[in-house]
Coordinates of C-alpha atoms in Angstrom, one line a residue:
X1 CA 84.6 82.9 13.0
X2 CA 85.2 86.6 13.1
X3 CA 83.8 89.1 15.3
X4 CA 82.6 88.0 18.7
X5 CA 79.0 85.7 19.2
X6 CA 76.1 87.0 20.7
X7 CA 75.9 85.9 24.5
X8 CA 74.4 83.2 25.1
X9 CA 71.5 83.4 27.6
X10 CA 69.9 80.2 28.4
X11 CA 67.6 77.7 26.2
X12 CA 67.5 75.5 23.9
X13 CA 68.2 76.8 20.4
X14 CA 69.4 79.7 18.7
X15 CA 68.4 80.4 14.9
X16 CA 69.2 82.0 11.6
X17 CA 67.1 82.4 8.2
X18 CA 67.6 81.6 4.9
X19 CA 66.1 81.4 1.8
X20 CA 63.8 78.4 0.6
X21 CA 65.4 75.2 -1.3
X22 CA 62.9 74.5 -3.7
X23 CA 64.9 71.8 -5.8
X24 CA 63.0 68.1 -5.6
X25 CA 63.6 64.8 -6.9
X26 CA 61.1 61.6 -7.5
X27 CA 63.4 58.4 -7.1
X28 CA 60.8 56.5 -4.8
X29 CA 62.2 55.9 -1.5
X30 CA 59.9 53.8 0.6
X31 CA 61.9 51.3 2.9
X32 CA 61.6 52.7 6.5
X33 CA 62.8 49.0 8.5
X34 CA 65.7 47.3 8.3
X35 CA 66.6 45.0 5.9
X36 CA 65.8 42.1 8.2
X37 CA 62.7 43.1 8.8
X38 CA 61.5 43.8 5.6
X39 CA 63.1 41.3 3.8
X40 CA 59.7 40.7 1.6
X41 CA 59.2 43.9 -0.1
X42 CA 60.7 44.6 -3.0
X43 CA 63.9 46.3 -4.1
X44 CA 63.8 49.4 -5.3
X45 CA 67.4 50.8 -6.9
X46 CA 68.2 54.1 -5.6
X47 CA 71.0 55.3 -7.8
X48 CA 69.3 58.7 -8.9
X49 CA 68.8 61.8 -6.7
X50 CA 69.0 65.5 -5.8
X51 CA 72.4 66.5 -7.9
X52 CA 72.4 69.3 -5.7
X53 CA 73.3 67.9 -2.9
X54 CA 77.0 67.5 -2.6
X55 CA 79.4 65.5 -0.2
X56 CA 82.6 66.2 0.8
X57 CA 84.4 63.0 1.0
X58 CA 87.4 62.7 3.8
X59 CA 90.6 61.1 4.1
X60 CA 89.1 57.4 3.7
X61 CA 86.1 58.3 1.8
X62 CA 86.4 55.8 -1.1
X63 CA 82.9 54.9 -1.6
X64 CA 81.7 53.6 -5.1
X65 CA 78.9 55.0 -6.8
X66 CA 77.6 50.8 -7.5
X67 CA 77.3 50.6 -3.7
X68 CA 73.9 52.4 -4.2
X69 CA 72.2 49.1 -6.2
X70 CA 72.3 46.8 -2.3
X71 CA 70.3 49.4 -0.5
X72 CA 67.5 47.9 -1.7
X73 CA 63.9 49.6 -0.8
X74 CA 65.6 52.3 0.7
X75 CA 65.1 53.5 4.3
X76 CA 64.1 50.1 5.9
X77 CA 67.4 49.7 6.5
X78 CA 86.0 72.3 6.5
X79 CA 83.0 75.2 6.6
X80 CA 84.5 78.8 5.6
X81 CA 84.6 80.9 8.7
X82 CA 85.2 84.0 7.0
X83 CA 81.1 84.9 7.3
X84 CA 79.9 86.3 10.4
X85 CA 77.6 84.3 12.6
X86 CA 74.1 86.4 12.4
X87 CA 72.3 87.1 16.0
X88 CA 70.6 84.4 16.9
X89 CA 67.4 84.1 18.9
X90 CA 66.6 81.6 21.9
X91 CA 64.1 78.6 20.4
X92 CA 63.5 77.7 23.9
X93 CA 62.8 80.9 26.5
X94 CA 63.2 80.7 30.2
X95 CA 59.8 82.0 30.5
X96 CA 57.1 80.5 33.0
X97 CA 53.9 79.0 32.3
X98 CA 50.6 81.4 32.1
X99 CA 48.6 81.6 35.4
X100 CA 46.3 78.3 35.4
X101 CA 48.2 75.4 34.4
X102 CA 47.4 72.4 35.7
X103 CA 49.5 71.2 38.4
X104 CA 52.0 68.2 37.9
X105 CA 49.5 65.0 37.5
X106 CA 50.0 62.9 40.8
X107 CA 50.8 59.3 40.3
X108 CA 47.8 57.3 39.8
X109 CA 45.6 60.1 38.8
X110 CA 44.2 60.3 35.2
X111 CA 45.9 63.2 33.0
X112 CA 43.5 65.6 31.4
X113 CA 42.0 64.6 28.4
X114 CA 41.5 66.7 25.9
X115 CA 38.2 66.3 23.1
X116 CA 37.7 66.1 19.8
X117 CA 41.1 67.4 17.6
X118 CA 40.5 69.0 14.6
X119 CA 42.9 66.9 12.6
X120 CA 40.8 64.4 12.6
X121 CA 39.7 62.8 8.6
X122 CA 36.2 61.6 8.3
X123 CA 34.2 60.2 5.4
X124 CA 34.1 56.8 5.7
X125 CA 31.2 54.9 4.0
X126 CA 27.7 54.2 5.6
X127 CA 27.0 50.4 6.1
X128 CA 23.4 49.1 6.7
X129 CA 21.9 46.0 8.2
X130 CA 19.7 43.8 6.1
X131 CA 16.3 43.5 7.9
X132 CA 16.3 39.9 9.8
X133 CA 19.4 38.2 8.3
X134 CA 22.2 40.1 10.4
X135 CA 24.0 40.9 7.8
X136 CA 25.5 44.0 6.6
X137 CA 25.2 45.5 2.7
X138 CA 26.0 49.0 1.4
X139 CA 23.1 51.4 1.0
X140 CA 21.7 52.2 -2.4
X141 CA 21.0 55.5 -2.9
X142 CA 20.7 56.2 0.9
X143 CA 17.5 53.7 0.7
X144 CA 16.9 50.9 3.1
X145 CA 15.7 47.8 2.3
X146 CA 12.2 46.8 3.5
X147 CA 10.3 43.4 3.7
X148 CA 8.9 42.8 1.4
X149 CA 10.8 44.0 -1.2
X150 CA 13.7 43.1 -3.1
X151 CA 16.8 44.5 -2.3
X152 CA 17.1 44.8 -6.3
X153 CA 15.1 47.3 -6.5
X154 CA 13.8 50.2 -4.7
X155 CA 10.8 49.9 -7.1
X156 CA 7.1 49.2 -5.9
X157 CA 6.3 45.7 -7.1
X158 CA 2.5 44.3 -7.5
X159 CA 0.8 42.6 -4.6
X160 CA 2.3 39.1 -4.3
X161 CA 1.1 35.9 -2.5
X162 CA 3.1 34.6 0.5
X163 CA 4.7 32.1 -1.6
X164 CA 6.3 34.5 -3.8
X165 CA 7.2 36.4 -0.9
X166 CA 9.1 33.5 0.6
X167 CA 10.8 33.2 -2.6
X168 CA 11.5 37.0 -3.2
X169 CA 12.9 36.6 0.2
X170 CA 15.6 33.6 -0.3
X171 CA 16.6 35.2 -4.1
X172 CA 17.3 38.8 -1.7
X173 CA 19.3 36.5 0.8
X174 CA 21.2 34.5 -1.6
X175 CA 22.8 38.0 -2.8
X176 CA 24.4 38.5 -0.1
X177 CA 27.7 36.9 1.3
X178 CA 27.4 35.4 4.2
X179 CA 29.1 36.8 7.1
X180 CA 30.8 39.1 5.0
X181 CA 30.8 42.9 6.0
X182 CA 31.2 45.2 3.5
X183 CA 34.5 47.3 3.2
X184 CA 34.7 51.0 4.3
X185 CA 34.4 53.3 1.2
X186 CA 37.4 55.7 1.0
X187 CA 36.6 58.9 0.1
X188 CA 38.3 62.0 -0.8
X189 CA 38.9 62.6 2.8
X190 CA 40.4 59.9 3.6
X191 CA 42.4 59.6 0.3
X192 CA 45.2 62.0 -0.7
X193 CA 45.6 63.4 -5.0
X194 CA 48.6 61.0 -5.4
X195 CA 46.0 57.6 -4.2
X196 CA 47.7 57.3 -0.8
X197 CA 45.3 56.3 2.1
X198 CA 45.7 58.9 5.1
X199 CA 46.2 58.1 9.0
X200 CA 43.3 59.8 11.1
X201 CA 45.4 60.8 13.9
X202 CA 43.3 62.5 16.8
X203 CA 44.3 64.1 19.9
X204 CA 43.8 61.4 22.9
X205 CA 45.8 63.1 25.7
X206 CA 46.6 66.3 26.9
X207 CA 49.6 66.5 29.5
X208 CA 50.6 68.7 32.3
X209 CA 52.5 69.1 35.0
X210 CA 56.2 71.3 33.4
X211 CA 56.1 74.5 34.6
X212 CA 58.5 75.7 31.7
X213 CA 59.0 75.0 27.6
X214 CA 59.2 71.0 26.6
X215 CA 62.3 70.7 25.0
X216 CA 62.3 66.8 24.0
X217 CA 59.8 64.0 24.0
X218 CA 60.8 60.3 23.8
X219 CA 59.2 57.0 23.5
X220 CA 61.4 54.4 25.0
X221 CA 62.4 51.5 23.1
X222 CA 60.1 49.1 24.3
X223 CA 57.6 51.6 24.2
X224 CA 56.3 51.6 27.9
X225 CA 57.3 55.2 28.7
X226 CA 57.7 58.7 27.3
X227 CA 60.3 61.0 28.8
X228 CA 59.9 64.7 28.5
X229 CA 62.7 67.2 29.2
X230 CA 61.7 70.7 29.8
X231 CA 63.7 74.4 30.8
X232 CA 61.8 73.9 34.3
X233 CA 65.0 71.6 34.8
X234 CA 63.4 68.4 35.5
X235 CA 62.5 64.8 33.1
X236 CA 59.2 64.0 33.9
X237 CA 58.6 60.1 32.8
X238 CA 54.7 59.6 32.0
X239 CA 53.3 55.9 31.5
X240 CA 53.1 55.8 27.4
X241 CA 49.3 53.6 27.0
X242 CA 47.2 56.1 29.2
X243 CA 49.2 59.1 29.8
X244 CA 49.7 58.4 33.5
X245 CA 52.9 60.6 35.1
X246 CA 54.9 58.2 37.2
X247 CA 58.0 60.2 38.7
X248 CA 59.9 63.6 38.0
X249 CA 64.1 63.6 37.8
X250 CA 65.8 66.2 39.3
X251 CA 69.4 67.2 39.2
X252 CA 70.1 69.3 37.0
X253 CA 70.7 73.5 37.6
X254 CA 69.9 74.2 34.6
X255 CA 67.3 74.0 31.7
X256 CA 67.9 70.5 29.6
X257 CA 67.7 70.5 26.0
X258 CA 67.4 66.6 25.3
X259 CA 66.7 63.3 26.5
X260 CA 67.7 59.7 25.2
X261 CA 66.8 56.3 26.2
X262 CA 68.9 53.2 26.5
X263 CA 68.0 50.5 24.4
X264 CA 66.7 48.3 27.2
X265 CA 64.8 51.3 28.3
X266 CA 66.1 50.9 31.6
X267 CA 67.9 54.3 31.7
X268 CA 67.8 57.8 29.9
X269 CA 70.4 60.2 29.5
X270 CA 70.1 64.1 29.8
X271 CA 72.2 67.4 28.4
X272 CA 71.7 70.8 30.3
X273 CA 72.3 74.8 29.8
X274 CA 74.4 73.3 32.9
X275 CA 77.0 72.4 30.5
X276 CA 76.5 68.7 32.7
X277 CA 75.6 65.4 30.7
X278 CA 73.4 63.4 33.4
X279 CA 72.6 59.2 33.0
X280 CA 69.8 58.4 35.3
X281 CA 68.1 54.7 36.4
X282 CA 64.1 54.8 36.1
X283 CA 63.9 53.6 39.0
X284 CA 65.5 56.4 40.9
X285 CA 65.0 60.5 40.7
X286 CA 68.7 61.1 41.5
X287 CA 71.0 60.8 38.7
X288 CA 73.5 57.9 38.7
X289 CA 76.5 59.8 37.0
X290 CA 77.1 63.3 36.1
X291 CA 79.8 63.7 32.9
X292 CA 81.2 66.9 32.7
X293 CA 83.7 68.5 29.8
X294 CA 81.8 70.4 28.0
X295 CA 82.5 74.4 28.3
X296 CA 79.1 75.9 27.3
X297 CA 75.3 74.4 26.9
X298 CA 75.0 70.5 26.1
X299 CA 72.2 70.7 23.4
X300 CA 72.0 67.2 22.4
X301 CA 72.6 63.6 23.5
X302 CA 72.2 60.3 22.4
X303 CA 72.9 56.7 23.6
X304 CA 74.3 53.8 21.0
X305 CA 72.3 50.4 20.4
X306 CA 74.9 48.8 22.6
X307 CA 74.6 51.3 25.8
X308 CA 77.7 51.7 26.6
X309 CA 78.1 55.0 25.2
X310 CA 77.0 58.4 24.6
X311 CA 77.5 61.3 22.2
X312 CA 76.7 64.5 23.2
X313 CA 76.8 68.2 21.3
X314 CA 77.4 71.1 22.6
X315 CA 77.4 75.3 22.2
X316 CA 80.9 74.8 22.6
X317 CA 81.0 73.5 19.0
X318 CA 82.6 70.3 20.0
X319 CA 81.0 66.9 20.1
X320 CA 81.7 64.5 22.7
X321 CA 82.0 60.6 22.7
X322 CA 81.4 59.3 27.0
X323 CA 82.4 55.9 28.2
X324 CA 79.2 55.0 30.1
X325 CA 80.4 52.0 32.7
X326 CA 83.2 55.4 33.3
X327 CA 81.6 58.3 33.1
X328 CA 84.9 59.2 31.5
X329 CA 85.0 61.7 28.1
X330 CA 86.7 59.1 25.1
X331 CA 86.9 61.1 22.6
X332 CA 86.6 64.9 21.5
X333 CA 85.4 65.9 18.1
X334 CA 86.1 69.5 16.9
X335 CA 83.0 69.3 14.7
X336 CA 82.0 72.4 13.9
X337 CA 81.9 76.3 13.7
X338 CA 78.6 76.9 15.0
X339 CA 77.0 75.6 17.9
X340 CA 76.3 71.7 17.2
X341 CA 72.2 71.1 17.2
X342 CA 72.1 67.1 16.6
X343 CA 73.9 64.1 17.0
X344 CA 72.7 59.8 16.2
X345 CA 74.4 56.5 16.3
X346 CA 73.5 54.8 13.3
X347 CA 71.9 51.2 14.3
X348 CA 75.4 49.6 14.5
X349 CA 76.7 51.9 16.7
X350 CA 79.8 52.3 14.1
X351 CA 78.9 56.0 13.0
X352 CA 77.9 59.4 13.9
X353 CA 76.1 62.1 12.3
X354 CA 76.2 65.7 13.7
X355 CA 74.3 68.6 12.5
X356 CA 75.3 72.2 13.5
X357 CA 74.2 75.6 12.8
X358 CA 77.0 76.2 10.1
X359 CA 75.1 74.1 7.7
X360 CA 77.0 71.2 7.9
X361 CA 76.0 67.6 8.2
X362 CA 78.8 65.8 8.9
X363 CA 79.1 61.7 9.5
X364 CA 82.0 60.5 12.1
X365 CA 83.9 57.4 12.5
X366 CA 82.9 56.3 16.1
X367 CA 86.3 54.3 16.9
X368 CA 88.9 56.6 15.3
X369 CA 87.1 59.7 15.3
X370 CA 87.6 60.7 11.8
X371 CA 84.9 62.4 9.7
X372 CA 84.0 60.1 6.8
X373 CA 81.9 62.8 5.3
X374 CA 80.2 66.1 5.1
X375 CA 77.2 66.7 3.4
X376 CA 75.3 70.2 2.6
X377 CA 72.9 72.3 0.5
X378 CA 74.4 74.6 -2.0
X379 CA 72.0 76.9 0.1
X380 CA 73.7 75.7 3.4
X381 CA 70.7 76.5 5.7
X382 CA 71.2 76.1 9.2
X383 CA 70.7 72.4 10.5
X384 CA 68.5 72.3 13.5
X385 CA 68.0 68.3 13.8
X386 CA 69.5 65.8 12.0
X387 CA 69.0 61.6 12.6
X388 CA 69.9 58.5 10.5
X389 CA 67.1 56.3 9.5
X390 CA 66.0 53.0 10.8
X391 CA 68.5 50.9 8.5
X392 CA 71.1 53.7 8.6
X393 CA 71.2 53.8 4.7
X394 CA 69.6 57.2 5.3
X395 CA 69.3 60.9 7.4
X396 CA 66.8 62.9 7.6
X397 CA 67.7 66.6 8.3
X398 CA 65.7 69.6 9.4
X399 CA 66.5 72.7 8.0
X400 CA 65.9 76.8 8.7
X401 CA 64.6 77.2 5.2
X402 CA 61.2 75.3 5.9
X403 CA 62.4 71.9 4.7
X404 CA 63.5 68.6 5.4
X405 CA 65.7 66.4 3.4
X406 CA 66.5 62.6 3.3
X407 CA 70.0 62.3 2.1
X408 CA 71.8 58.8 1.0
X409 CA 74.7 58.0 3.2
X410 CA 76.8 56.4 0.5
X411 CA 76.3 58.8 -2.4
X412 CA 76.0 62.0 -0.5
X413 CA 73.0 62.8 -2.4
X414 CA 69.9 64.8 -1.2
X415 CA 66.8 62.3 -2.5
X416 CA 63.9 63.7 -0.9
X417 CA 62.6 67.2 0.1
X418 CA 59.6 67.9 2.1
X419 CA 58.0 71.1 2.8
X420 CA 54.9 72.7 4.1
X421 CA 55.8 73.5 7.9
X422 CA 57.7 76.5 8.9
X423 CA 61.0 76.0 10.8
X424 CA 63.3 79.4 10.2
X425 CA 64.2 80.3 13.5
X426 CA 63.9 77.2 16.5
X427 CA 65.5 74.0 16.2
X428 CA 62.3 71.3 15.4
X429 CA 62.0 67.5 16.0
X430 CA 61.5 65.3 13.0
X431 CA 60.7 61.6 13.2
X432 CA 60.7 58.4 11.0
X433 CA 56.9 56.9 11.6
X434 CA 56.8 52.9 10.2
X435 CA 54.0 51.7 12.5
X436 CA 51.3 52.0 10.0
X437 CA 52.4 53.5 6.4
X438 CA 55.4 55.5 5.8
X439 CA 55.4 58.7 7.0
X440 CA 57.9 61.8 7.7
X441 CA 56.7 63.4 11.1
X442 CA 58.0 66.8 11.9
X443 CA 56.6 69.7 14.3
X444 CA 56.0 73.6 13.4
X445 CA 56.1 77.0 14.1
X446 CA 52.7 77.4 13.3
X447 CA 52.1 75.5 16.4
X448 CA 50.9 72.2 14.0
X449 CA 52.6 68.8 13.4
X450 CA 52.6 68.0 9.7
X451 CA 53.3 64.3 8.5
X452 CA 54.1 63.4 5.0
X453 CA 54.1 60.6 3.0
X454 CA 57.7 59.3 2.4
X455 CA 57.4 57.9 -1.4
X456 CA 55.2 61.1 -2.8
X457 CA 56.4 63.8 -0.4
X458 CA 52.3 64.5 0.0
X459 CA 51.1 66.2 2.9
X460 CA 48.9 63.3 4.7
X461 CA 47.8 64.7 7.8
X462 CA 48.3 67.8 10.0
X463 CA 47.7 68.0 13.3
X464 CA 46.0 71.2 15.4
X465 CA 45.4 71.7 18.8
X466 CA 48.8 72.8 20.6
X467 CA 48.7 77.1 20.8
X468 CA 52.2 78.0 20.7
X469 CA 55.2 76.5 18.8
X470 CA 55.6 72.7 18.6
X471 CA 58.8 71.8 19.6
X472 CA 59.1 68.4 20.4
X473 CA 57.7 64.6 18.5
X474 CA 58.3 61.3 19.1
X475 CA 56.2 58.5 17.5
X476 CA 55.8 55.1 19.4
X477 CA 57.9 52.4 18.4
X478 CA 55.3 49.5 18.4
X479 CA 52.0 51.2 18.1
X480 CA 49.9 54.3 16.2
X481 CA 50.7 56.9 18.8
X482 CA 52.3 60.4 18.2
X483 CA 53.9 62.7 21.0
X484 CA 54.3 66.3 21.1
X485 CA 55.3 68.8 23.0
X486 CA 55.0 72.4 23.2
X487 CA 56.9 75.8 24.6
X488 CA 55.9 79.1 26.3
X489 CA 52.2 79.6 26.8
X490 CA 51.4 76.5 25.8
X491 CA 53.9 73.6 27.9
X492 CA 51.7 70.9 27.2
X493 CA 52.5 67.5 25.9
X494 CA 49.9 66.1 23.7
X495 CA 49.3 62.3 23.1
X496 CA 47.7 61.4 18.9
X497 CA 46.4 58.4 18.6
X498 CA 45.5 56.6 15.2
X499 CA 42.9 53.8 16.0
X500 CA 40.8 54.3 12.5
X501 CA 42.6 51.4 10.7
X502 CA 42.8 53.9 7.4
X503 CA 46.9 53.7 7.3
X504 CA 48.5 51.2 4.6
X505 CA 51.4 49.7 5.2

């Protein structure tokens, strides 16, 4: 890289800008589980997408172009360094919290709750009960029945006798199922353009107790506990159903950046501006095992299905593959040219995909090492988060140009933009959401959290009530339930909730 980088003071992200990629393709992608779990729905070939996306195939990258037709329904399963790097601006700042935040919750005590959100979609059909029978119709006309009359009409008839009233009676009776409620109408608010059914996501939880920025929140896998990382230096763990804080982990001298749980959700690890990976026990505030190697700020971490290892990336441009059982460094990947913003196992453990500031997404061998393949934009924004999806087919990647892309593994291919956020300068979260439809879930600068439907790329709900930039998102692995987390004035963690039963899977 010529010329010298911009020092480096503290936080979680540093950003560039570039111009919008407005290319988009409509090959339906809609498989979000893996193919085990999903083996019902249909298949759905994926062989076309974004010819702009290019990949960069390495030594033994000799992929076939028919190894696209056995994805089935998709997702249910050397950078030039002759351009200087631009200044860069802190995503996360060492700041602290405005005067009147809440204090840390103590354990036991009820977090504050917040009220109504404003994302919330309403609209939903009016149901009536039928006078005596205890059963429920649709309204005509915003008219109620009444004895008497039939349900027919809304007409006055003449006078009757009792007998014809009795009869009157059984005929209005007899049109109406029995113990059969009538369906909720959907309505345009609850129904996007493209005929997709929206989730009503509302705000359920408000959380408080970092004193600095959240830089990461995660559900863990069995989806009992979040764990936030903030620049106040601490992990706070929080009880996931009601919101409850439960302990705070200390040990760190520095800011962290990331958090990631074990897959028996037994123990998280942490990466600091300390330059320190940390592995810590749930049941126990003190870290277990410090791994140190890195020469400037671990940015991101992440533990493999099977536990036993962890990749981290650092400032240092380097990522790092730890023996757990250890705490020794295995492997050392010169990945990239720019600071390194994301790194995922795919759900075998077998691979790694990196993201860096350089543009680059880049997919690693986990046993030898070797960098199968690169992939990136012919606009080659900045990557600020990239992830595989749930059958590793796919990877999602956040971009500084406003947009997030699903690319194919195999083919290289970009399939799938999505835009209507703003992400230029601080590296965002983004999230796969299969609990209840199929959404794309990504936070904001606009201090918002947008999700999108996967298939149509439609905006489907965005949610308002954080009031600074929204950082960090996780969505619960079992259940409706959306976590975010926000930086500067704001601090908070916010818990979203979908209990409407509006989502389609």
């Amino acid at each position: 890289m010529e010329g010298e980088k911009p020092k480096l003071t503290g936080g979680k992200a540093y950003g560039r800008k570039r111009p919008a990629f407005a290319d988009e393709e409509d090959r339906p992608v809609t498989h979000l589980r893996s193919d085990e779990d999903d083996n019902e729905e249909n298949e759905h070939d994926d062989d076309e997408g974004d010819t702009r996306g290019r990949a960069n195939a390495g030594e033994n990258d000799n992929e076939n172009e028919d190894d696209e037709e056995d994805h089935g329904d998709p997702l249910h399963s050397p950078h030039s360094q002759s351009q200087q790097l631009p200044q860069k601006r802190p995503r996360v700042y060492a700041q602290k919290s405005p005067a009147g935040k809440s204090p840390a919750n103590q354990a036991g005590k009820s977090p504050s709750v917040a009220g109504k959100s404003p994302a919330m979609v309403t609209g939903v059909g009016e149901t009536i009960k039928a006078p005596g029978a205890g059963k429920t119709i649709t309204s005509q006309a915003g008219k109620t029945p009444v004895a008497g009359k039939s349900v027919r009409s809304a007409q006055k008839s003449p006078a009757k006798t009792t007998h014809e009233l009795e009869n009157d009676a059984k005929e209005a009776e007899s049109t109406i199922p029995a113990q059969t409620p009538t369906p909720a109408v959907q309505t345009e608010s609850t129904v996007t353009p493209g005929g997709v059914v929206k989730p009503n996501y509302r705000l359920k939880y408000t959380l408080q107790g970092h004193k600095k920025s959240i830089s990461a929140v995660k559900y863990s896998p069995d989806g009992k506990w979040l764990a936030s990382s903030s620049l106040d230096k601490t992990v706070r763990l929080w009880h996931a159903v009601d919101g409850r804080h439960h302990m705070t982990f200390r040990g760190h001298t520095q800011g962290i950046s990331d958090v990631s749980w074990s897959s028996d959700s037994q123990f998280f690890c942490t990466g600091s501006d300390d330059m320190t990976v940390r592995i810590y026990n749930i049941r126990s505030e003190k870290a277990i095992k410090v791994l140190k190697g890195h020469t400037n700020y671990v940015f991101c971490v992440n533990f493999n299905p099977q536990s036993d290892l962890i990749v981290s990336g650092s400032f240092d441009e380097n990522v790092r593959v730890w023996d757990v059982a250890k705490g020794q460094c295995l492997r050392v990947l010169p990945a990239h040219s720019d600071p390194v913003t994301a790194v995922c196992f795919n759900r075998d453990g077998t691979l790694i995909v990196s993201g860096s500031y350089d543009g680059l997404i880049r997919i690693w061998d986990t046993a030898t090492g070797q960098c199968l393949k690169t992939l990136i934009d012919g606009d080659n924004p900045a990557v600020s988060h990239v992830k595989f999806s749930p059958n590793s087919k796919y990877i999602l990647a956040s971009t500084h140009d406003s947009t997030l892309r699903l690319w194919s593994y195999s083919s290289g291919k970009c399939l799938k933009t999505y835009t209507g956020h703003h992400n230029t300068s601080y590296c965002l979260f983004s999230a796969f959401s299969v609990t209840a439809g199929k959404w794309i879930v990504s936070t904001s600068e606009d201090n918002k959290v947008y999700l999108w439907h996967l298939q149509t790329k439609e905006i489907v709900q965005v949610l308002e009530g954080h009031n600074d930039v929204v950082l960090a998102v996780s969505c619960h692995p079992t259940i409706d339930m959306i976590a975010s987390g926000s930086i500067d004035s704001d601090t908070s963690i916010k818990i979203w909730v979908d209990d409407s039963g509006n989502s389609q899977k």
